[in-house]
Each structure stands twice: as structure tokens, then as C-alpha cells.
PDB file of C-alpha atoms and ligand atoms in Angstrom:
ATOM      1  CA  MET A   1      14.831   3.820  -0.345  1.00 93.00           C
ATOM      2  CA  LEU A   2      12.979   2.522  -3.310  1.00 96.00           C
ATOM      3  CA  GLU A   3      14.022   2.678  -6.935  1.00 97.00           C
ATOM      4  CA  ILE A   4      11.902   1.135  -9.600  1.00 97.00           C
ATOM      5  CA  LYS A   5      13.668   0.888 -13.338  1.00 98.00           C
ATOM      6  CA  ASN A   6      12.161   0.200 -16.336  1.00 98.00           C
ATOM      7  CA  LEU A   7       9.609  -2.218 -14.877  1.00 97.00           C
ATOM      8  CA  CYS A   8       7.619  -4.059 -17.392  1.00 97.00           C
ATOM      9  CA  VAL A   9       4.787  -6.741 -16.617  1.00 97.00           C
ATOM     10  CA  SER A  10       2.763  -8.453 -19.372  1.00 97.00           C
ATOM     11  CA  TYR A  11      -0.227 -10.719 -19.125  1.00 95.00           C
ATOM     12  CA  GLY A  12      -0.308 -12.196 -22.616  1.00 93.00           C
ATOM     13  CA  SER A  13      -0.783  -9.769 -25.258  1.00 93.00           C
ATOM     14  CA  VAL A  14      -1.421  -6.975 -22.574  1.00 94.00           C
ATOM     15  CA  ARG A  15       1.349  -4.745 -20.990  1.00 95.00           C
ATOM     16  CA  ALA A  16      -0.091  -4.050 -17.881  1.00 97.00           C
ATOM     17  CA  LEU A  17       3.251  -2.348 -16.891  1.00 98.00           C
ATOM     18  CA  ASP A  18       5.276  -0.606 -19.599  1.00 97.00           C
ATOM     19  CA  GLU A  19       8.546   0.806 -18.577  1.00 97.00           C
ATOM     20  CA  VAL A  20       7.439   2.351 -15.138  1.00 98.00           C
ATOM     21  CA  ASN A  21       9.914   4.098 -12.981  1.00 98.00           C
ATOM     22  CA  LEU A  22       9.564   5.312  -9.792  1.00 96.00           C
ATOM     23  CA  ARG A  23      11.636   6.713  -6.737  1.00 95.00           C
ATOM     24  CA  MET A  24      10.662   7.033  -3.407  1.00 93.00           C
ATOM     25  CA  ALA A  25      12.792   8.676  -0.323  1.00 89.00           C
ATOM     26  CA  ALA A  26      12.668   7.194   3.116  1.00 88.00           C
ATOM     27  CA  GLY A  27      11.021   8.679   6.269  1.00 88.00           C
ATOM     28  CA  GLY A  28       7.165   8.294   6.584  1.00 90.00           C
ATOM     29  CA  LEU A  29       5.837   9.813   3.338  1.00 91.00           C
ATOM     30  CA  LEU A  30       2.533   8.672   1.676  1.00 96.00           C
ATOM     31  CA  HIS A  31       3.051   8.093  -2.280  1.00 97.00           C
ATOM     32  CA  GLY A  32      -0.425   7.892  -3.765  1.00 97.00           C
ATOM     33  CA  ILE A  33      -0.843   5.779  -7.014  1.00 97.00           C
ATOM     34  CA  ILE A  34      -4.035   7.048  -9.045  1.00 95.00           C
ATOM     35  CA  GLY A  35      -5.289   6.109 -12.638  1.00 94.00           C
ATOM     36  CA  PRO A  36      -8.317   4.715 -14.348  1.00 92.00           C
ATOM     37  CA  ASN A  37      -9.181   1.166 -13.984  1.00 92.00           C
ATOM     38  CA  GLY A  38      -6.989  -1.198 -15.587  1.00 93.00           C
ATOM     39  CA  ALA A  39      -4.375   1.646 -15.507  1.00 95.00           C
ATOM     40  CA  GLY A  40      -1.806  -0.892 -14.032  1.00 96.00           C
ATOM     41  CA  LYS A  41      -2.111  -0.145 -10.468  1.00 96.00           C
ATOM     42  CA  SER A  42      -2.680  -3.254  -8.814  1.00 94.00           C
ATOM     43  CA  THR A  43       0.074  -4.916 -11.084  1.00 96.00           C
ATOM     44  CA  LEU A  44       2.455  -2.061 -10.017  1.00 96.00           C
ATOM     45  CA  MET A  45       1.890  -2.957  -6.300  1.00 95.00           C
ATOM     46  CA  ASP A  46       1.981  -7.043  -7.222  1.00 94.00           C
ATOM     47  CA  ALA A  47       5.333  -6.366  -9.082  1.00 95.00           C
ATOM     48  CA  ILE A  48       6.844  -4.417  -6.141  1.00 95.00           C
ATOM     49  CA  THR A  49       5.694  -7.041  -3.579  1.00 93.00           C
ATOM     50  CA  GLY A  50       6.928  -9.675  -5.396  1.00 92.00           C
ATOM     51  CA  CYS A  51       3.444 -11.045  -6.429  1.00 91.00           C
ATOM     52  CA  ALA A  52       3.779 -10.427 -10.112  1.00 93.00           C
ATOM     53  CA  ARG A  53       6.757 -11.188 -12.121  1.00 93.00           C
ATOM     54  CA  PRO A  54       8.182  -8.540 -14.287  1.00 96.00           C
ATOM     55  CA  THR A  55       9.316  -9.447 -17.657  1.00 96.00           C
ATOM     56  CA  ARG A  56      12.025  -6.582 -17.502  1.00 96.00           C
ATOM     57  CA  GLY A  57      13.112  -3.927 -15.091  1.00 97.00           C
ATOM     58  CA  THR A  58      14.311  -4.017 -11.447  1.00 97.00           C
ATOM     59  CA  VAL A  59      13.118  -3.036  -7.843  1.00 96.00           C
ATOM     60  CA  ARG A  60      15.289  -2.075  -5.401  1.00 96.00           C
ATOM     61  CA  MET A  61      15.119  -0.875  -1.848  1.00 95.00           C
ATOM     62  CA  ASN A  62      18.075   0.641   0.053  1.00 94.00           C
ATOM     63  CA  GLY A  63      20.194  -0.529  -2.947  1.00 93.00           C
ATOM     64  CA  VAL A  64      19.394  -4.135  -2.602  1.00 94.00           C
ATOM     65  CA  ASP A  65      17.890  -5.618  -5.722  1.00 95.00           C
ATOM     66  CA  LEU A  66      14.408  -7.498  -4.772  1.00 94.00           C
ATOM     67  CA  THR A  67      13.380  -8.262  -8.107  1.00 94.00           C
ATOM     68  CA  ARG A  68      13.229 -11.788  -8.125  1.00 92.00           C
ATOM     69  CA  ARG A  69      13.208 -12.203  -3.937  1.00 93.00           C
ATOM     70  CA  PRO A  70      10.074 -13.954  -2.641  1.00 91.00           C
ATOM     71  CA  VAL A  71       7.136 -12.506  -1.122  1.00 89.00           C
ATOM     72  CA  ALA A  72       8.266 -13.389   2.297  1.00 87.00           C
ATOM     73  CA  TRP A  73      11.923 -12.432   2.035  1.00 89.00           C
ATOM     74  CA  ARG A  74      10.450  -9.199   1.361  1.00 91.00           C
ATOM     75  CA  ARG A  75       8.235  -9.074   4.229  1.00 87.00           C
ATOM     76  CA  ARG A  76      11.477  -9.652   6.883  1.00 85.00           C
ATOM     77  CA  HIS A  77      13.358  -7.000   4.803  1.00 87.00           C
ATOM     78  CA  GLY A  78      10.896  -4.234   5.461  1.00 92.00           C
ATOM     79  CA  MET A  79       8.462  -4.352   2.884  1.00 94.00           C
ATOM     80  CA  SER A  80       4.936  -5.362   3.834  1.00 92.00           C
ATOM     81  CA  ARG A  81       1.487  -4.786   2.022  1.00 90.00           C
ATOM     82  CA  SER A  82      -1.993  -5.353   3.234  1.00 84.00           C
ATOM     83  CA  PHE A  83      -4.206  -8.243   1.686  1.00 71.00           C
ATOM     84  CA  GLN A  84      -7.565  -6.945   2.251  1.00 64.00           C
ATOM     85  CA  ARG A  85      -8.228 -10.033   4.175  1.00 63.00           C
ATOM     86  CA  THR A  86      -8.631  -9.358   8.038  1.00 57.00           C
ATOM     87  CA  SER A  87      -9.108 -12.922   9.059  1.00 58.00           C
ATOM     88  CA  ILE A  88      -5.923 -15.005   8.817  1.00 64.00           C
ATOM     89  CA  PHE A  89      -7.274 -17.895  11.000  1.00 71.00           C
ATOM     90  CA  PRO A  90     -10.758 -17.951  11.035  1.00 75.00           C
ATOM     91  CA  GLY A  91     -12.098 -17.652  14.661  1.00 86.00           C
ATOM     92  CA  LEU A  92      -9.226 -15.762  16.158  1.00 92.00           C
ATOM     93  CA  THR A  93      -9.950 -12.476  17.772  1.00 94.00           C
ATOM     94  CA  VAL A  94      -8.064  -9.313  16.583  1.00 94.00           C
ATOM     95  CA  ARG A  95      -5.865  -9.454  19.554  1.00 95.00           C
ATOM     96  CA  GLU A  96      -4.800 -13.124  19.073  1.00 95.00           C
ATOM     97  CA  GLN A  97      -4.278 -12.324  15.167  1.00 93.00           C
ATOM     98  CA  LEU A  98      -2.072  -9.254  15.395  1.00 94.00           C
ATOM     99  CA  GLU A  99      -0.262 -11.229  18.553  1.00 95.00           C
ATOM    100  CA  LEU A 100       0.404 -13.953  16.400  1.00 93.00           C
ATOM    101  CA  VAL A 101       1.972 -11.970  13.574  1.00 91.00           C
ATOM    102  CA  ALA A 102       3.537 -10.057  15.965  1.00 94.00           C
ATOM    103  CA  SER A 103       5.497 -12.723  17.802  1.00 94.00           C
ATOM    104  CA  GLN A 104       6.343 -13.909  14.415  1.00 90.00           C
ATOM    105  CA  LEU A 105       7.905 -10.586  13.263  1.00 90.00           C
ATOM    106  CA  GLY A 106       9.222  -9.403  16.492  1.00 89.00           C
ATOM    107  CA  GLU A 107       7.065  -6.705  16.961  1.00 91.00           C
ATOM    108  CA  ARG A 108       7.652  -4.688  20.201  1.00 89.00           C
ATOM    109  CA  ASP A 109       4.959  -1.914  20.085  1.00 91.00           C
ATOM    110  CA  LEU A 110       1.873  -3.765  19.158  1.00 95.00           C
ATOM    111  CA  ARG A 111       0.257  -1.576  21.722  1.00 94.00           C
ATOM    112  CA  GLY A 112       1.260   1.573  19.607  1.00 91.00           C
ATOM    113  CA  ILE A 113      -0.248   0.437  16.674  1.00 92.00           C
ATOM    114  CA  VAL A 114      -3.545  -0.629  18.567  1.00 94.00           C
ATOM    115  CA  LEU A 115      -3.791   2.394  20.110  1.00 91.00           C
ATOM    116  CA  ALA A 116      -2.780   4.285  16.839  1.00 89.00           C
ATOM    117  CA  LEU A 117      -5.604   2.608  14.567  1.00 91.00           C
ATOM    118  CA  ASP A 118      -8.155   2.661  17.559  1.00 91.00           C
ATOM    119  CA  LEU A 119      -8.773  -0.914  17.539  1.00 94.00           C
ATOM    120  CA  GLY A 120      -9.006  -1.239  21.610  1.00 94.00           C
ATOM    121  CA  ALA A 121     -12.822  -1.241  21.282  1.00 95.00           C
ATOM    122  CA  VAL A 122     -12.775  -4.286  18.980  1.00 95.00           C
ATOM    123  CA  TYR A 123      -9.594  -5.741  20.566  1.00 95.00           C
ATOM    124  CA  GLU A 124     -11.413  -9.062  21.877  1.00 96.00           C
ATOM    125  CA  ARG A 125     -13.890  -9.454  19.188  1.00 95.00           C
ATOM    126  CA  GLN A 126     -13.426 -12.449  16.441  1.00 93.00           C
ATOM    127  CA  ALA A 127     -11.836 -10.599  13.638  1.00 88.00           C
ATOM    128  CA  ASP A 128     -14.248 -11.718  10.865  1.00 87.00           C
ATOM    129  CA  SER A 129     -17.207 -10.166  12.908  1.00 89.00           C
ATOM    130  CA  ILE A 130     -16.022  -6.947  13.439  1.00 91.00           C
ATOM    131  CA  ALA A 131     -17.320  -3.867  11.149  1.00 90.00           C
ATOM    132  CA  TYR A 132     -15.922  -3.526   7.589  1.00 88.00           C
ATOM    133  CA  GLY A 133     -14.122  -0.165   8.517  1.00 87.00           C
ATOM    134  CA  ASP A 134     -12.734  -1.599  11.627  1.00 90.00           C
ATOM    135  CA  GLN A 135     -11.427  -4.488   9.533  1.00 89.00           C
ATOM    136  CA  ARG A 136      -9.606  -2.087   7.109  1.00 89.00           C
ATOM    137  CA  ARG A 137      -7.835  -0.811  10.050  1.00 90.00           C
ATOM    138  CA  VAL A 138      -6.978  -4.581  11.175  1.00 91.00           C
ATOM    139  CA  ASP A 139      -5.569  -4.815   7.746  1.00 90.00           C
ATOM    140  CA  ILE A 140      -3.065  -1.749   8.187  1.00 91.00           C
ATOM    141  CA  ALA A 141      -2.049  -3.031  11.718  1.00 93.00           C
ATOM    142  CA  LEU A 142      -1.200  -6.218  10.445  1.00 92.00           C
ATOM    143  CA  ALA A 143       0.980  -4.616   7.652  1.00 92.00           C
ATOM    144  CA  LEU A 144       2.632  -2.239  10.103  1.00 93.00           C
ATOM    145  CA  ILE A 145       3.460  -5.152  12.335  1.00 93.00           C
ATOM    146  CA  GLY A 146       7.306  -5.803  12.469  1.00 91.00           C
ATOM    147  CA  HIS A 147       8.610  -2.411  11.771  1.00 90.00           C
ATOM    148  CA  PRO A 148       8.742  -2.300   7.783  1.00 93.00           C
ATOM    149  CA  GLN A 149      10.131   0.449   5.991  1.00 94.00           C
ATOM    150  CA  LEU A 150       7.722   0.323   3.389  1.00 96.00           C
ATOM    151  CA  ILE A 151       4.057  -0.881   3.029  1.00 95.00           C
ATOM    152  CA  LEU A 152       1.721  -1.151   0.206  1.00 95.00           C
ATOM    153  CA  LEU A 153      -1.798  -0.529   0.505  1.00 94.00           C
ATOM    154  CA  ASP A 154      -4.113  -1.480  -2.809  1.00 92.00           C
ATOM    155  CA  GLU A 155      -7.335   0.663  -2.298  1.00 91.00           C
ATOM    156  CA  PRO A 156      -7.341   0.415   1.547  1.00 90.00           C
ATOM    157  CA  ALA A 157     -10.768   2.672   1.878  1.00 90.00           C
ATOM    158  CA  ALA A 158     -12.563   0.637  -0.836  1.00 88.00           C
ATOM    159  CA  GLY A 159     -15.985   0.455   0.338  1.00 88.00           C
ATOM    160  CA  LEU A 160     -15.789   3.097   3.065  1.00 91.00           C
ATOM    161  CA  SER A 161     -17.721   6.205   3.148  1.00 92.00           C
ATOM    162  CA  THR A 162     -16.183   9.685   2.404  1.00 93.00           C
ATOM    163  CA  ALA A 163     -15.614  10.495   5.934  1.00 93.00           C
ATOM    164  CA  GLU A 164     -14.385   7.120   7.010  1.00 91.00           C
ATOM    165  CA  THR A 165     -11.714   7.549   3.880  1.00 93.00           C
ATOM    166  CA  VAL A 166     -10.537  10.849   5.149  1.00 94.00           C
ATOM    167  CA  SER A 167     -10.614   9.295   8.955  1.00 92.00           C
ATOM    168  CA  LEU A 168      -8.394   6.204   7.594  1.00 92.00           C
ATOM    169  CA  PHE A 169      -5.927   8.349   5.692  1.00 94.00           C
ATOM    170  CA  ASP A 170      -5.680  10.565   8.742  1.00 92.00           C
ATOM    171  CA  HIS A 171      -5.013   7.504  10.876  1.00 90.00           C
ATOM    172  CA  LEU A 172      -2.449   6.358   8.282  1.00 91.00           C
ATOM    173  CA  SER A 173      -0.439   9.328   7.947  1.00 91.00           C
ATOM    174  CA  THR A 174      -0.036   9.859  11.598  1.00 89.00           C
ATOM    175  CA  LEU A 175       1.264   6.405  11.967  1.00 88.00           C
ATOM    176  CA  THR A 176       3.503   6.487   9.188  1.00 90.00           C
ATOM    177  CA  ALA A 177       4.922   9.765  10.250  1.00 90.00           C
ATOM    178  CA  GLN A 178       5.219   8.531  14.189  1.00 89.00           C
ATOM    179  CA  ARG A 179       7.001   5.279  13.027  1.00 89.00           C
ATOM    180  CA  GLY A 180       8.899   6.517  10.214  1.00 92.00           C
ATOM    181  CA  VAL A 181       7.129   3.978   7.779  1.00 94.00           C
ATOM    182  CA  SER A 182       6.253   5.071   4.051  1.00 95.00           C
ATOM    183  CA  ALA A 183       3.500   3.752   2.464  1.00 96.00           C
ATOM    184  CA  ILE A 184       2.460   3.610  -1.293  1.00 97.00           C
ATOM    185  CA  VAL A 185      -1.304   3.642  -1.329  1.00 96.00           C
ATOM    186  CA  VAL A 186      -3.631   2.844  -4.577  1.00 95.00           C
ATOM    187  CA  GLU A 187      -6.796   4.832  -3.888  1.00 93.00           C
ATOM    188  CA  HIS A 188      -9.780   6.151  -6.019  1.00 90.00           C
ATOM    189  CA  ASP A 189     -10.928   8.786  -3.994  1.00 92.00           C
ATOM    190  CA  VAL A 190      -8.458  11.367  -5.342  1.00 92.00           C
ATOM    191  CA  ASP A 191      -9.497  14.138  -3.086  1.00 93.00           C
ATOM    192  CA  ALA A 192      -8.235  11.909  -0.089  1.00 94.00           C
ATOM    193  CA  VAL A 193      -4.945  11.382  -2.097  1.00 96.00           C
ATOM    194  CA  PHE A 194      -4.196  14.992  -2.740  1.00 95.00           C
ATOM    195  CA  ARG A 195      -4.729  15.916   0.818  1.00 96.00           C
ATOM    196  CA  PHE A 196      -2.789  13.218   2.334  1.00 96.00           C
ATOM    197  CA  CYS A 197      -0.094  12.111  -0.007  1.00 96.00           C
ATOM    198  CA  ALA A 198       3.178  14.233  -0.412  1.00 95.00           C
ATOM    199  CA  GLN A 199       4.214  12.556  -3.784  1.00 96.00           C
ATOM    200  CA  ILE A 200       1.483  11.092  -6.321  1.00 97.00           C
ATOM    201  CA  THR A 201       2.002   9.107  -9.564  1.00 97.00           C
ATOM    202  CA  ALA A 202      -0.617   9.067 -12.178  1.00 96.00           C
ATOM    203  CA  LEU A 203      -0.771   5.708 -14.319  1.00 96.00           C
ATOM    204  CA  ASP A 204      -2.375   5.300 -17.403  1.00 94.00           C
ATOM    205  CA  LEU A 205      -2.143   2.341 -19.552  1.00 94.00           C
ATOM    206  CA  GLY A 206       0.488   0.925 -17.673  1.00 96.00           C
ATOM    207  CA  ARG A 207       2.872   3.851 -18.237  1.00 96.00           C
ATOM    208  CA  VAL A 208       3.525   6.651 -15.676  1.00 97.00           C
ATOM    209  CA  LEU A 209       2.121   9.846 -16.762  1.00 95.00           C
ATOM    210  CA  VAL A 210       3.446  12.161 -13.653  1.00 96.00           C
ATOM    211  CA  THR A 211       4.747  11.717 -10.683  1.00 97.00           C
ATOM    212  CA  GLY A 212       4.984  14.589  -8.651  1.00 96.00           C
ATOM    213  CA  THR A 213       3.483  16.826  -5.610  1.00 96.00           C
ATOM    214  CA  PRO A 214      -0.376  17.169  -5.493  1.00 96.00           C
ATOM    215  CA  ALA A 215      -0.442  20.454  -7.106  1.00 96.00           C
ATOM    216  CA  GLU A 216       1.817  19.626  -9.956  1.00 96.00           C
ATOM    217  CA  VAL A 217      -0.310  16.575 -10.471  1.00 95.00           C
ATOM    218  CA  ARG A 218      -3.362  18.313 -10.486  1.00 92.00           C
ATOM    219  CA  ALA A 219      -2.085  20.468 -12.891  1.00 92.00           C
ATOM    220  CA  ASP A 220      -0.925  18.002 -15.602  1.00 93.00           C
ATOM    221  CA  ALA A 221      -2.487  18.324 -18.879  1.00 91.00           C
ATOM    222  CA  ARG A 222      -1.968  14.486 -19.623  1.00 89.00           C
ATOM    223  CA  VAL A 223      -3.524  13.745 -15.867  1.00 89.00           C
ATOM    224  CA  ILE A 224      -6.510  15.894 -16.551  1.00 88.00           C
ATOM    225  CA  ALA A 225      -7.142  14.506 -20.119  1.00 87.00           C
ATOM    226  CA  ALA A 226      -6.798  10.750 -19.321  1.00 81.00           C
ATOM    227  CA  TYR A 227      -8.665  10.895 -15.512  1.00 77.00           C
ATOM    228  CA  LEU A 228      -9.263  13.722 -13.651  1.00 73.00           C
ATOM    229  CA  GLY A 229     -11.408  15.219 -16.547  1.00 68.00           C
ATOM    230  CA  SER A 230     -13.692  18.168 -15.697  1.00 55.00           C
ATOM    231  CA  ALA A 231     -13.625  17.046 -11.935  1.00 50.00           C
ATOM    232  CA  ALA A 232      -9.946  18.786 -11.833  1.00 44.00           C
TER     233      ALA A 232
HETATM  234  P1  ADP B   1      -5.905  -1.457 -11.953  1.00 81.18           P
HETATM  235  O1  ADP B   1      -5.287  -1.803 -10.508  1.00 81.18           O
HETATM  236  O2  ADP B   1      -5.283   0.079 -12.285  1.00 81.18           O
HETATM  237  O3  ADP B   1      -7.197  -1.145 -12.415  1.00 81.18           O
HETATM  238  P2  ADP B   1      -4.410  -3.885 -12.975  1.00 81.18           P
HETATM  239  O4  ADP B   1      -3.172  -3.483 -12.848  1.00 81.18           O
HETATM  240  O5  ADP B   1      -5.638  -4.566 -11.930  1.00 81.18           O
HETATM  241  O6  ADP B   1      -5.166  -2.333 -13.028  1.00 81.18           O
HETATM  242  O7  ADP B   1      -4.818  -4.349 -14.446  1.00 81.18           O
HETATM  243  C1  ADP B   1      -3.987  -3.873 -15.643  1.00 81.18           C
HETATM  244  C2  ADP B   1      -4.168  -4.441 -16.828  1.00 81.18           C
HETATM  245  O8  ADP B   1      -3.587  -5.704 -16.626  1.00 81.18           O
HETATM  246  C3  ADP B   1      -5.755  -4.811 -17.189  1.00 81.18           C
HETATM  247  O9  ADP B   1      -5.743  -4.734 -18.727  1.00 81.18           O
HETATM  248  C4  ADP B   1      -6.099  -5.921 -16.705  1.00 81.18           C
HETATM  249  O10 ADP B   1      -7.304  -6.267 -17.390  1.00 81.18           O
HETATM  250  C5  ADP B   1      -4.589  -6.709 -16.916  1.00 81.18           C
HETATM  251  N1  ADP B   1      -4.662  -7.813 -15.830  1.00 81.18           N
HETATM  252  C6  ADP B   1      -4.211  -7.614 -14.617  1.00 81.18           C
HETATM  253  N2  ADP B   1      -4.319  -8.723 -13.954  1.00 81.18           N
HETATM  254  C7  ADP B   1      -4.143  -9.616 -14.646  1.00 81.18           C
HETATM  255  C8  ADP B   1      -3.970 -11.221 -14.625  1.00 81.18           C
HETATM  256  N3  ADP B   1      -3.763 -11.766 -13.713  1.00 81.18           N
HETATM  257  N4  ADP B   1      -4.228 -11.735 -15.861  1.00 81.18           N
HETATM  258  C9  ADP B   1      -4.522 -11.191 -17.371  1.00 81.18           C
HETATM  259  N5  ADP B   1      -4.734  -9.792 -17.356  1.00 81.18           N
HETATM  260  C10 ADP B   1      -4.318  -9.136 -16.104  1.00 81.18           C
HETATM  261 MG1   MG B   2      -6.566  -2.202  -9.172  1.00 81.18          MG
END
């Protein structure tokens, strides 16, 4: 479904992404991206979603070359991302925000998203007044609206406790499986990534060290040296 070939992004003399290759099948899988700070994880998400301009390489979805397509075009063609920004329009309730985006993108099962993400209790509250953990789930709800085929989440659990992180990934894996939407998730909590992601890519210095199952990645000598260290 997604095919990334030889993707490069440079910021001045910094090669933030260096010949990245990645393939991902359709069908509700979670694909985790791990790596130390500065590895290029956010740049990869930006380049896939059109927020960063590659100097070389291609991003294809279902065979269609998206590399030069604008963000909004990708959103309408099945690729969405979270922005870690719960309040699109200040003063709106969670319901008003979600309904607004749902009407724009022709979502017919907003109720299903709201129930699956346990947002019922905060539905009528002003979006910027709810607890941080609830805001993170609203972010995911916004990304899921409009039946995307692929969602990209950059550290959706940032700032959450370990228990909240597990709960968020639990919700995410249930929802993606139910709706058949695949997700690429950058996450610092490697325990959560190893537990919930079917495939994992480890990045370091803008390069892919390895892509594989949790067991393959955990056992990879380069990943242990660059990132996991004795924690593995
Ligand atoms: P990660 O998300 O894995 O921590 P990033 O993708 O944010 O890593 O950054 C990768 C590299 O690119 C780092 O060296 C970072 O300093 C650099 N970088 C990222 N964004 C920019 C930018 N907008 N301008 C200049 N350098 C950047
Ligand atoms: Mg980052």
C-alpha cells in the first residue's frame, strides 16, 4: 500500500533522511518507528505526509506517486496525520470539532470513532479544557475521520504515563484493526512499540538500520548498539 524509495531530506548540510526505503502492506497494521533523538523520525513522517520536501526519492501509495502532492490532497486520498493540536478552532467543544471535520470529509461513522476512543465523557466539553490524555485521543479521532487508509502519528503518547501509553496503544490497535486503517507510529516507549506493532523500523542518523518484526528488531545488533543498549 505504501512504498518509500530512496527518500532523502536535507536541512542545509544535515542529511535528516538518507536513502530511506520502506514498504507497508494495507490492512490495519501498526508500524512503529524507533530511534534516538535526531534520528530522522519526525522528518520521515513529514516527508511521507508532504510537510517536508524530499531532495530525492519517492513516496507511493497504492502505486500513485505522492511525492510532490500537497498535504490536503493526501488527506483526501487516504493519508492523514495527527498534529498534536487538539483545538482547531478555539472555543469549540470536542463534538463540534469532530463533527466539523467529519462533515468536510464525509465521515459516516463518527459515533464509532468516539465510542472506540472512549471520548463520550468529554464529548460536550470545550476541547482545550479537557485532560491531556483525553486530548491525545481527540488527536487520533481527528486523524481517523474520513476513512483514511493510513494514519501517521508522531509520538501520540508524549507526556503520558506508562499506563496511559499502554491504554492509548490498546485503543489504537483495536481501532486500526476494526477500521482496516494502517498506522505508522513514532514512539519513544519501546516497550509499547514492541508489544503493539507488527512491524518496526529502527532509524539512526537518517538511515534505516532494520525493518522487521519486534523479535527481529530487538535482536538486531545494530539496533542494540545504536539505541537499545543494555535496556534490550
Ligand atoms: P527525530 O524526530 O528522530 O528526533 P528529526 O527528524 O526531528 O529527528 O531530526 C533529524 C535531523 O534533522 C536532526 O539532526 C535535526 O536537527 C534536523 N532537523 C530536523 N528538522 C529541521 C529543520 N526544520 N531545520 C533544520 N534541521 C532540522
Ligand atoms: Mg521527532
